[in-house]
Coordinates of C-alpha atoms in Angstrom, one line a residue:
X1 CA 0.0 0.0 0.0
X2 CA 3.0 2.3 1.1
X3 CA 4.3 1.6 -2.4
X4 CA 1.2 3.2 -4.3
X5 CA 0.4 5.8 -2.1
X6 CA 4.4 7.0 -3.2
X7 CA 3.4 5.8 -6.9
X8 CA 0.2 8.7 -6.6
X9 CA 2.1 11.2 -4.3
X10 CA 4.3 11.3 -7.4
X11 CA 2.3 11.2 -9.9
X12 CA 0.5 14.5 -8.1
X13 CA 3.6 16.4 -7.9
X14 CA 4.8 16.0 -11.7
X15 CA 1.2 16.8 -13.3
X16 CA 0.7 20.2 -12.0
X17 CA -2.3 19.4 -9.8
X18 CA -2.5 22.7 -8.4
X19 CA -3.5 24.4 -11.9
X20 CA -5.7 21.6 -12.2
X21 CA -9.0 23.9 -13.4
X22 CA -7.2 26.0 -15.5
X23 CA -8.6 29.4 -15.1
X24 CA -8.1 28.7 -11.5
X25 CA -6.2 26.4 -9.2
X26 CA -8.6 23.7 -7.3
X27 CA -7.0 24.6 -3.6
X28 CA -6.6 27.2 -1.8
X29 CA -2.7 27.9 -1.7
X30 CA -0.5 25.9 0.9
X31 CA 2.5 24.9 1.9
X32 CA 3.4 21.4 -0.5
X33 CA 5.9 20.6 2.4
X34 CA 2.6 19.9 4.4
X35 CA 2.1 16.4 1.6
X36 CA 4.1 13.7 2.1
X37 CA 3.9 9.5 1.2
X38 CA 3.4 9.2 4.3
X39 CA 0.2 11.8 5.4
X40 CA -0.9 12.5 1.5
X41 CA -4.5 10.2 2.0
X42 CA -5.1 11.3 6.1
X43 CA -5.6 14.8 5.0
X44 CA -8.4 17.1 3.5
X45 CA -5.3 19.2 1.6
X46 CA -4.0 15.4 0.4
X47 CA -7.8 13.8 -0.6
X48 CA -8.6 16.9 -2.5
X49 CA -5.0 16.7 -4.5
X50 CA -6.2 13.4 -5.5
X51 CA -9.4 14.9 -6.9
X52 CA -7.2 17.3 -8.0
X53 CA -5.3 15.5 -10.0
X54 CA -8.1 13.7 -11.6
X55 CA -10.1 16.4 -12.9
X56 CA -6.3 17.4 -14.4
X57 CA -6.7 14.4 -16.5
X58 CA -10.2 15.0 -17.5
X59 CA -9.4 18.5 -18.5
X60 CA -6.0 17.5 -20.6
X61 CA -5.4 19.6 -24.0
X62 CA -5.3 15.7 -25.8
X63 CA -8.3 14.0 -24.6
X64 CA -10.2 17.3 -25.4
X65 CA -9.3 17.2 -28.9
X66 CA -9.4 13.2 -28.9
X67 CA -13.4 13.8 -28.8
X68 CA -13.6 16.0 -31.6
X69 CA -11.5 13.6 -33.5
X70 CA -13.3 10.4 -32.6
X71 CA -17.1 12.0 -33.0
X72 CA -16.8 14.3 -36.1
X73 CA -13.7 12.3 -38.4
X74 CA -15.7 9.3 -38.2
X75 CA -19.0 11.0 -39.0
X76 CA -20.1 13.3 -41.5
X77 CA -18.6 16.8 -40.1
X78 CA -15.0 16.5 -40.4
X79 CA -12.0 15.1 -42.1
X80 CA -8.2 15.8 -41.9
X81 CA -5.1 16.6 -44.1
X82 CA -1.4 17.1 -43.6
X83 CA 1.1 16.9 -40.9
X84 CA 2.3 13.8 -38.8
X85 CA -1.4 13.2 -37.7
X86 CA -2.0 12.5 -41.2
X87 CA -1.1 8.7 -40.9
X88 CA -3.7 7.9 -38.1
X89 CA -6.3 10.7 -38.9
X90 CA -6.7 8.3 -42.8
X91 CA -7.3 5.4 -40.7
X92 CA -9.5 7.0 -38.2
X93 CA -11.9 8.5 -41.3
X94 CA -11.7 5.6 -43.5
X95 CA -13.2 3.1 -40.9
X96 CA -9.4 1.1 -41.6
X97 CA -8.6 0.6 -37.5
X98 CA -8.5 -2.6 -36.1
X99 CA -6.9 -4.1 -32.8
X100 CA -3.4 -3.7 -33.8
X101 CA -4.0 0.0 -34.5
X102 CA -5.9 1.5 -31.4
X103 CA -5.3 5.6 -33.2
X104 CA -4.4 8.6 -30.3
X105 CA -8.0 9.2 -30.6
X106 CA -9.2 6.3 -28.9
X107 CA -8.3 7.0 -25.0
X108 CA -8.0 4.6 -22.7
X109 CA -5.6 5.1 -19.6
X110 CA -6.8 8.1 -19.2
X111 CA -9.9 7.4 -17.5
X112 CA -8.8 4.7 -15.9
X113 CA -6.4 6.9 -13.9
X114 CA -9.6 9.0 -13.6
X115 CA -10.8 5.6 -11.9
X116 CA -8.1 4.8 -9.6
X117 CA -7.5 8.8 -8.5
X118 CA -11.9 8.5 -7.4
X119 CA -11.3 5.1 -5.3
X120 CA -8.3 6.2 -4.0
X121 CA -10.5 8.9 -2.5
X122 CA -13.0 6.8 -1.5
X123 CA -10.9 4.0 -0.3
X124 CA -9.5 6.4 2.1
X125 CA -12.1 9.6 3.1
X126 CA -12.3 8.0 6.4
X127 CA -9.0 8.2 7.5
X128 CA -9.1 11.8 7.5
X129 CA -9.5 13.4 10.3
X130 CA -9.5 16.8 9.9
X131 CA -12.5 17.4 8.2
X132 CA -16.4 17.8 9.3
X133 CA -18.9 15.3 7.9
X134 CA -20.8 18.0 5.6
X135 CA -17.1 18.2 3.1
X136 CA -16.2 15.1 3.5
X137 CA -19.8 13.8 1.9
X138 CA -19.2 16.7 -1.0
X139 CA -15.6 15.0 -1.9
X140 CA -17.1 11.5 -1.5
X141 CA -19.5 12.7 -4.3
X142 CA -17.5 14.8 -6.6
X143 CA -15.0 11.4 -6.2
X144 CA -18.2 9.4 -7.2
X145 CA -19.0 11.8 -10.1
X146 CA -15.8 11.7 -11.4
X147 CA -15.8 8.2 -11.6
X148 CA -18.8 7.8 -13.6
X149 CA -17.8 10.3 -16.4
X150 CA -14.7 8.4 -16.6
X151 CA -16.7 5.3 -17.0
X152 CA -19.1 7.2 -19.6
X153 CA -16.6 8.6 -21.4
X154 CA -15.1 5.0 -21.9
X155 CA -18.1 3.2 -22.3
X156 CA -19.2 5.7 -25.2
X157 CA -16.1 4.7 -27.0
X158 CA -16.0 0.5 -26.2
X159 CA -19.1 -0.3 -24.6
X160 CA -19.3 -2.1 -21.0
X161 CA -16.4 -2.3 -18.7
X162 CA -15.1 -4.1 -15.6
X163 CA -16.7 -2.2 -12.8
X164 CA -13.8 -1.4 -10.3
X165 CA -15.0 0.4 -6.9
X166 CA -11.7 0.1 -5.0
X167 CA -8.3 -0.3 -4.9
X168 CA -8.4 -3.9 -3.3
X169 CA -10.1 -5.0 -6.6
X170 CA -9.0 -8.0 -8.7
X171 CA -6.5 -7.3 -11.1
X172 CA -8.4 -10.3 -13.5
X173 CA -11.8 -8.7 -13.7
X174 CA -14.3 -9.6 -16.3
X175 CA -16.3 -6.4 -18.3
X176 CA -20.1 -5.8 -16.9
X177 CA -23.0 -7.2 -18.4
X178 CA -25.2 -4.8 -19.8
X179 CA -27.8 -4.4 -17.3
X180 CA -25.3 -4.5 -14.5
X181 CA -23.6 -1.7 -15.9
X182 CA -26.3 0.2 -16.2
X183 CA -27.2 -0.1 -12.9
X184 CA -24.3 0.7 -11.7
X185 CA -23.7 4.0 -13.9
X186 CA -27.2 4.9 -12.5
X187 CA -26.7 4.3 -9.0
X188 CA -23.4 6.8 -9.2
X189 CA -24.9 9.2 -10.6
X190 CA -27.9 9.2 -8.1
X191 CA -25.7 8.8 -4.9
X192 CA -23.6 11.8 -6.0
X193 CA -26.5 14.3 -7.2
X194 CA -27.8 14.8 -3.4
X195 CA -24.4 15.8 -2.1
X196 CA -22.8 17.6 -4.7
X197 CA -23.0 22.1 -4.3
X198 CA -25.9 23.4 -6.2
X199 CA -24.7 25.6 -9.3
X200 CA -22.6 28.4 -9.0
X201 CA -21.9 27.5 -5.2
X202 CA -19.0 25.2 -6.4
X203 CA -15.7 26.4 -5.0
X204 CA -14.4 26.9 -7.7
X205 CA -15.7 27.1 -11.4
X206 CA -14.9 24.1 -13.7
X207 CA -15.6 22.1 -10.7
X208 CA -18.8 20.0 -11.0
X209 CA -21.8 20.9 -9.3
X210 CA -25.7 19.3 -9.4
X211 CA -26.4 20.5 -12.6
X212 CA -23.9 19.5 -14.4
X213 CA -24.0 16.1 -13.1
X214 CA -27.7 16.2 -14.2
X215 CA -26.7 17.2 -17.3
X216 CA -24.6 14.6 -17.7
X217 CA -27.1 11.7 -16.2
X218 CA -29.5 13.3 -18.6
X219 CA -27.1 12.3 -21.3
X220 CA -26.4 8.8 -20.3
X221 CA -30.4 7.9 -20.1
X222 CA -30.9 9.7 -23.4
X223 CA -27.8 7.4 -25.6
X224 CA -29.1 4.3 -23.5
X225 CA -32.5 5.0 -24.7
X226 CA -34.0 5.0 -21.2
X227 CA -36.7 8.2 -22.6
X228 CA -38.9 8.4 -19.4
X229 CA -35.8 9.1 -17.2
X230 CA -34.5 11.0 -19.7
X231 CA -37.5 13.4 -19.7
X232 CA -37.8 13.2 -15.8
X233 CA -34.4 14.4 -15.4
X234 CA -34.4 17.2 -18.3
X235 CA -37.5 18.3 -16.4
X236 CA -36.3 18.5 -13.1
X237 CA -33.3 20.9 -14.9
X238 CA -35.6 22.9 -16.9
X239 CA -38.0 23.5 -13.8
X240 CA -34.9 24.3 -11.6
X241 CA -33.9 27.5 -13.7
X242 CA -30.8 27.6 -13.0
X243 CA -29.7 27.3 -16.9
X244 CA -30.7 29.0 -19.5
X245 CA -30.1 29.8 -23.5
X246 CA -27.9 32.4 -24.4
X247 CA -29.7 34.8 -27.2
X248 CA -27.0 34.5 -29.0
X249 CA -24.9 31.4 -30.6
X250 CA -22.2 33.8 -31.6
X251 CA -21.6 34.9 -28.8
X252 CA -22.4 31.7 -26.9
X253 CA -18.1 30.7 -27.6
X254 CA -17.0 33.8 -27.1
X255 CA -13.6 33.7 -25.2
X256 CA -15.2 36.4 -22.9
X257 CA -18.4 34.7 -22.1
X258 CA -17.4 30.9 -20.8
X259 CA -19.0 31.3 -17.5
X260 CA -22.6 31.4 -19.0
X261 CA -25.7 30.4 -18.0
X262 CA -25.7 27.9 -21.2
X263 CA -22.5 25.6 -20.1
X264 CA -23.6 23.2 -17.5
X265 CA -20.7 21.1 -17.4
X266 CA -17.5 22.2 -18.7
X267 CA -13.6 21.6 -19.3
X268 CA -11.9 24.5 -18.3
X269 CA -8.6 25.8 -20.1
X270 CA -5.8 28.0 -19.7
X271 CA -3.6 29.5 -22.4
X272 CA -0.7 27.9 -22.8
X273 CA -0.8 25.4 -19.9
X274 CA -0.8 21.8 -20.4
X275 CA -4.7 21.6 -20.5
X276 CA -5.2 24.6 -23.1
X277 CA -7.3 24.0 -26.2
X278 CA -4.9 22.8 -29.3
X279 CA -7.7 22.7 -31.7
X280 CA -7.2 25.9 -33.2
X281 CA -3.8 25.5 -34.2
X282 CA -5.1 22.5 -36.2
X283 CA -7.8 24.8 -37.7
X284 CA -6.5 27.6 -39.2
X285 CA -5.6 27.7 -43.0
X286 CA -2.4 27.4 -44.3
X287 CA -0.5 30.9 -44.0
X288 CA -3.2 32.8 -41.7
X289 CA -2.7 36.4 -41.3
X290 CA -6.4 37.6 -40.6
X291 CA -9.8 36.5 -41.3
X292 CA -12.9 37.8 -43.0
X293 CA -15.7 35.9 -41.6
X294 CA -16.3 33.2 -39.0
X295 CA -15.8 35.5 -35.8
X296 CA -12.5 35.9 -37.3
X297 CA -12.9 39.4 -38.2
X298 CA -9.9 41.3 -38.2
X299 CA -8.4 38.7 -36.3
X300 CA -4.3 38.9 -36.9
X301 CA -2.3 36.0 -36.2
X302 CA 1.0 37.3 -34.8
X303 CA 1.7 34.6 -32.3
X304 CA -0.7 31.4 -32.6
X305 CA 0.4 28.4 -34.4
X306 CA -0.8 27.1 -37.8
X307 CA 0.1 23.2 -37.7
X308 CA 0.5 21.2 -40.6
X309 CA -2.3 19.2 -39.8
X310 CA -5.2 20.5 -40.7
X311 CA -8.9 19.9 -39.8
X312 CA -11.5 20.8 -42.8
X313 CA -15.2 20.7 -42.7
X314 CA -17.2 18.8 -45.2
X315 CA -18.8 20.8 -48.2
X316 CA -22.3 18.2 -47.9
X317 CA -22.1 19.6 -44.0
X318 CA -21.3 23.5 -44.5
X319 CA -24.0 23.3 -47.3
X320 CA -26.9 21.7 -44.9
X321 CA -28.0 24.7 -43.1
X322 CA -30.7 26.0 -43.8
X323 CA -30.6 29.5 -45.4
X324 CA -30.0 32.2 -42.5
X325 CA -29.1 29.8 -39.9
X326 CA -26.7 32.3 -37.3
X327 CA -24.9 28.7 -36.3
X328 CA -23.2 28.7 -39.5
X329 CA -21.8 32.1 -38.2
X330 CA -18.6 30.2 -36.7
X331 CA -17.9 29.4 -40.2
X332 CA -14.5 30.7 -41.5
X333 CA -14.7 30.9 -45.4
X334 CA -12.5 33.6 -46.2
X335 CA -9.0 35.0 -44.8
X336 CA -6.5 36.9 -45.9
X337 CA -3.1 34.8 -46.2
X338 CA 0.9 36.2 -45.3
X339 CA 1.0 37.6 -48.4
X340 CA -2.0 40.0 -48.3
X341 CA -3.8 37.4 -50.7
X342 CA -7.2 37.2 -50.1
X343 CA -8.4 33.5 -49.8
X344 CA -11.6 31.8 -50.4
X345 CA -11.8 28.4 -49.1
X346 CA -15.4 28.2 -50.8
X347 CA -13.2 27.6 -54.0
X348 CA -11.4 24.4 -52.6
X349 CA -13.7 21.4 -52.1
X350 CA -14.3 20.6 -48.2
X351 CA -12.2 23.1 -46.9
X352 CA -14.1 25.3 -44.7
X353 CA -13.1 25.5 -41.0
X354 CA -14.9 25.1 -38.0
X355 CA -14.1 28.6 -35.9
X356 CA -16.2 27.9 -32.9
X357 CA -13.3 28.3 -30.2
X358 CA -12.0 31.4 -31.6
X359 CA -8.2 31.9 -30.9
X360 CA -7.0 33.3 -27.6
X361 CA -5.3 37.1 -27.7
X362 CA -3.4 35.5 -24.8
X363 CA -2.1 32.4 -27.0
X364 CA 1.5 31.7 -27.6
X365 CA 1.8 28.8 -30.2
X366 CA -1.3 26.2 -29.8
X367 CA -2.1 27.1 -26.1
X368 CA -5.2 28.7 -26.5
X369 CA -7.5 28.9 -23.2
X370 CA -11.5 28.2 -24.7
X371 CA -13.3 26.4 -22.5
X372 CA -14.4 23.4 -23.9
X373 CA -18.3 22.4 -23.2
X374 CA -19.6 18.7 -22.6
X375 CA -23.2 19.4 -21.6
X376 CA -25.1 23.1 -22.6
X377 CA -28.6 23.6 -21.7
X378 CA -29.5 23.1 -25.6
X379 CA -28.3 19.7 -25.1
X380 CA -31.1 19.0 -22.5
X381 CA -33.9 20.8 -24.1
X382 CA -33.1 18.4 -27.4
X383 CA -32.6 15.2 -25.3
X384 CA -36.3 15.8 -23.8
X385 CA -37.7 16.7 -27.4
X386 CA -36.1 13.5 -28.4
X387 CA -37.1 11.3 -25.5
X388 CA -41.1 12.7 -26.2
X389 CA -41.1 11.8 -29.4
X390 CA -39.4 8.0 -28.9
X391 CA -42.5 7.9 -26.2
X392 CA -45.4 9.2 -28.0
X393 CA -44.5 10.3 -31.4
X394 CA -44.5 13.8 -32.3
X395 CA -46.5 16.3 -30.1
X396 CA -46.6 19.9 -29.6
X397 CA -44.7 19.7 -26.4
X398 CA -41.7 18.1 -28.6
X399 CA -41.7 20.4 -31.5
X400 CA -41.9 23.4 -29.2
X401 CA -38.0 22.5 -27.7
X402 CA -37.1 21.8 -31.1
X403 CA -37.9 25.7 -32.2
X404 CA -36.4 27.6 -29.0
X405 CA -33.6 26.4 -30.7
X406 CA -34.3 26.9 -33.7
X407 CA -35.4 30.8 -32.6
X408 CA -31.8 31.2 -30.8
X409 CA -30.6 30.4 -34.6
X410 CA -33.1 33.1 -36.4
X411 CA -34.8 30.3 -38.5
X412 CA -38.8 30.0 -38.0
X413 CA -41.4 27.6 -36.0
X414 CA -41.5 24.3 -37.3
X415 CA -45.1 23.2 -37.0
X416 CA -46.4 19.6 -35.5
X417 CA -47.5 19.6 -38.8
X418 CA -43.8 19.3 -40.4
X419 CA -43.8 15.9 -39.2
X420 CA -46.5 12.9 -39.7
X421 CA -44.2 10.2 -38.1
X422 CA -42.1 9.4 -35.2
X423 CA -39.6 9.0 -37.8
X424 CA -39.7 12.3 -39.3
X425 CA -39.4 14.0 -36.1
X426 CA -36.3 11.6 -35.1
X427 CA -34.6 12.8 -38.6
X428 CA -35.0 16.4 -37.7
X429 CA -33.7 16.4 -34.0
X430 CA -31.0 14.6 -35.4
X431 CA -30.5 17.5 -38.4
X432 CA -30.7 20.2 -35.2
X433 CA -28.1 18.4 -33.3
X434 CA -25.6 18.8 -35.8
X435 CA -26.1 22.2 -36.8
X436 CA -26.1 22.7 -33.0
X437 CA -22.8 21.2 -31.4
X438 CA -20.8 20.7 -34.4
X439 CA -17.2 20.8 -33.1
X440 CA -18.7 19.8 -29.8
X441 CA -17.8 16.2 -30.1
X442 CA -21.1 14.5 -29.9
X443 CA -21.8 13.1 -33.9
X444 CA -21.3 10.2 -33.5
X445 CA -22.9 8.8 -30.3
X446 CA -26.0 10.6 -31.8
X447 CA -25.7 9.3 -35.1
X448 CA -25.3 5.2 -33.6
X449 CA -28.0 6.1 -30.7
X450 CA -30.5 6.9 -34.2
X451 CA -28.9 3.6 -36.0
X452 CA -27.4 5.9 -38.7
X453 CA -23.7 5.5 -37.6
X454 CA -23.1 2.4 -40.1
X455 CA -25.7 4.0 -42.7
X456 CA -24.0 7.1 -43.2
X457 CA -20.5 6.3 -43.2
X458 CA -21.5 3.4 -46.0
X459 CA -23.3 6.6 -48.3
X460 CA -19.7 8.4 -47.8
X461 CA -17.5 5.9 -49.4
X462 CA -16.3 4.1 -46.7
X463 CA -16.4 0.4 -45.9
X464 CA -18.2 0.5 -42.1
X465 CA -18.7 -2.7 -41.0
X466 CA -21.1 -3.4 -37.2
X467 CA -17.5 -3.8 -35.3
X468 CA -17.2 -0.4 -36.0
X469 CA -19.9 0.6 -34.1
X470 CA -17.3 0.2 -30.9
X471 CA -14.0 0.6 -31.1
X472 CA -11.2 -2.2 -29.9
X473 CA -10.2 -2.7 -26.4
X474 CA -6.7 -2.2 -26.2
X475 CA -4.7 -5.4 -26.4
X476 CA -2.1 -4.6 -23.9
X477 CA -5.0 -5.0 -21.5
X478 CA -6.3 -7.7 -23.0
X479 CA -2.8 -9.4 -22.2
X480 CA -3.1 -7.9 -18.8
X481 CA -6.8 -8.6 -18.1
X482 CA -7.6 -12.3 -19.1
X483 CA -10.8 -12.2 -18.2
X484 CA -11.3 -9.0 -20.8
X485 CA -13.0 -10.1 -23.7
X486 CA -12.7 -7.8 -27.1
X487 CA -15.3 -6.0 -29.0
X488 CA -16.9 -8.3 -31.6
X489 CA -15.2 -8.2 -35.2
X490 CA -11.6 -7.4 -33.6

């Protein structure tokens, strides 16, 4: 035990824990020669470095741009040209991986760290002693929280798991069945709710508080298709008023307006810090000196970097709004270039960009400090539009979510009318969801939770097969794990 409490105690000092968040750190500021091997879990200041130190994994610059990658490359948003990344990003698009080629996109040990930083928590809250009852059941359910996002993160990407609840845990662990790991995920989410700070009384923002775990549990009934709890919980946000929409999407990702009352639950960045936002540098055109559209107005690049790799949007997705959409407004389709030539990427098949985290002033290279969302208000308000209509069919109640945000976008009512079938409501949502959180990170999972993922990928070319609907374990951990079985087709 000694030995892995020297193993964390490390692994704490070298990641920075105590910029964990970002804009700001996750402690208040003490001496470090108060942490040692020895006292690091008997402490309030030691427990809360171990949460710490998860949320610093959760907020990484990689995994942020690993879910971009993995939900908009392998659906019908986003491709990639150039650079080193090249290689993998062809793979990752074409549907070509397999389990001998995992890609960076697919994460892993990540989360599992995630995992082990929440039971070491929970494993060893009650050795502290120095803390009253009311914190320590707050950091036993933001160490529950964090555990279950970890798992819903990695279940979105492989399916079930091994369900590991403490450190005493068999190495040789066999994945969940499907209704057991539902359960579990549910009863996680439900113990921590209750004991978690109501919104905005988190100390400090980026941490999770009720409403974004809500958000999140909102999410998990939704892509497991669970619609009654799905419209339970939406309702139980919506009636709580705590969020709302803000008028406008341009403004929604401005640098200057992250804390707004649309973000429920959130990665938080830093410029150029470890977990700053990269995906600009991938972004930008070749040779960007300022932009004419996109939010890019007069925008001069004197210090941010313009990788080789570049992401491009695809034409059949830039031309599907509909006409006057303002969520097209984070668009950039013309810049000017180093050489004062004006560019039109119109002119070049696919080659749009996707400008919704707009570069940082404060950026030096590809550290730029957007905060990146993983649930918004609009999210709910379509998952309960969705979930009516998978119950009833189409109803007024349904369509009415469907225009607020529709209404944030300037476009007019659609009418109950607009859609005679379940169906045709279920085509739309999905049509609102990607105009809505493109570069979000959310395509795919929508697309497979509607049966399209396979569909659509087939109509663009590429050989999808039903394997591809999860993506390979690992087999380093298949070597390790005997009792881990792979995904089907691998």
């Amino acid at each position: 035990m000694k030995k892995y409490i020297k193993t964390i105690f490390l692994s704490i000092c070298i990641s920075g824990l105590f910029m964990a968040l970002g804009c700001e750190s996750i402690l208040e500021e003490e001496n470090k020669s108060q942490l040692s091997p020895d006292n690091l879990l008997t402490s309030e200041l030691g427990i809360t470095s171990v949460i710490a130190n998860a949320y610093s994994s959760l907020n990484a610059s990689n995994p942020t741009r690993n879910f971009v990658k993995r939900e908009e490359m392998t659906s019908d948003i986003l491709w990639q040209t150039g650079g080193g990344e090249n290689g993998t990003a062809v793979s990752l698009i074409g549907f070509l991986w397999d389990s001998n080629a995992t890609l960076e996109a697919f994460d892993w040990g990540i989360y599992w760290n995630v995992i082990r930083d929440a039971n070491t928590v929970l494993d060893n809250i009650e050795n502290v002693g120095d803390i009253n009852d009311s914190k320590k059941q707050n950091l036993i359910a933001e160490a529950r929280f964090l555990r279950v996002q970890a798992y819903y993160i990695l279940w979105i990407q492989y399916g079930t798991l091994p369900i590991r609840t403490g450190l005493s845990d068999p190495q040789q662990l066999a994945r969940a069945g499907e209704e057991e790991f539902k359960t579990f995920m549910e009863s996680e989410f439900l113990a921590a709710i209750p004991n978690l700070p109501d919104p905005g009384n988190e100390s400090n923002y980026g941490r999770v508080n009720s409403g974004g775990a809500k958000g999140l549990l909102c999410k998990w009934y939704l892509n497991t298709k669970q619609w009654q709890k799905c419209v339970d919980v939406a309702n139980d946000i919506i009636i709580g008023g705590k969020y709302s929409l803000v008028p406008s999407y341009f403004n929604l990702f401005a640098l200057e307006n992250e804390r707004n009352s649309e973000f429920m639950l959130v990665s938080t960045k830093l410029a150029n810090e470890n977990n700053s936002i990269s995906l600009t540098a991938t972004t930008l055109p070749p040779g960007y000196k300022v932009g004419l559209d996109g939010g890019l107005e007069n925008a001069v690049n004197t210090t941010w970097s313009n990788f080789a790799s570049q992401y491009r949007l695809l034409d059949e997705f830039y031309n599907s709004f509909e006409s006057g959409d303002t969520r097209k407004s984070r668009i950039l389709t013309s810049y000017v270039n180093g050489n004062d030539v004006q560019i039109n990427l119109l002119s070049t098949p696919n080659n749009t960009r996707a400008m919704k985290y707009a570069p940082d002033p404060a950026a030096q290279g590809s550290g730029h400090g957007n905060d990146f969302p993983i649930v918004r208000y609009a999210d709910i308000l379509l998952a309960k539009a969705e979930a009516l209509n998978e119950i009833s069919g189409p109803t007024q109640e349904s369509v009415d979510f469907v225009n607020m945000i529709r209404n944030r976008a300037e476009l007019e009512d659609k009418l109950l009318s607009d859609f005679p079938t379940k169906e045709s409501l279920r085509d739309h949502i999905l049509n609102e969801r990607r105009w809505e959180f493109w570069y979000e990170g959310h395509r795919r999972t929508d697309l497979l939770r509607m049966g399209k993922y396979i569909e659509f990928a087939i109509s663009r070319g590429h050989s999808a097969q039903e394997k591809h609907k999860l993506f390979p374990i690992p087999q380093g951990e298949i070597d390790a794990n005997q009792l881990m079985v792979q995904n089907p087709g691998y």
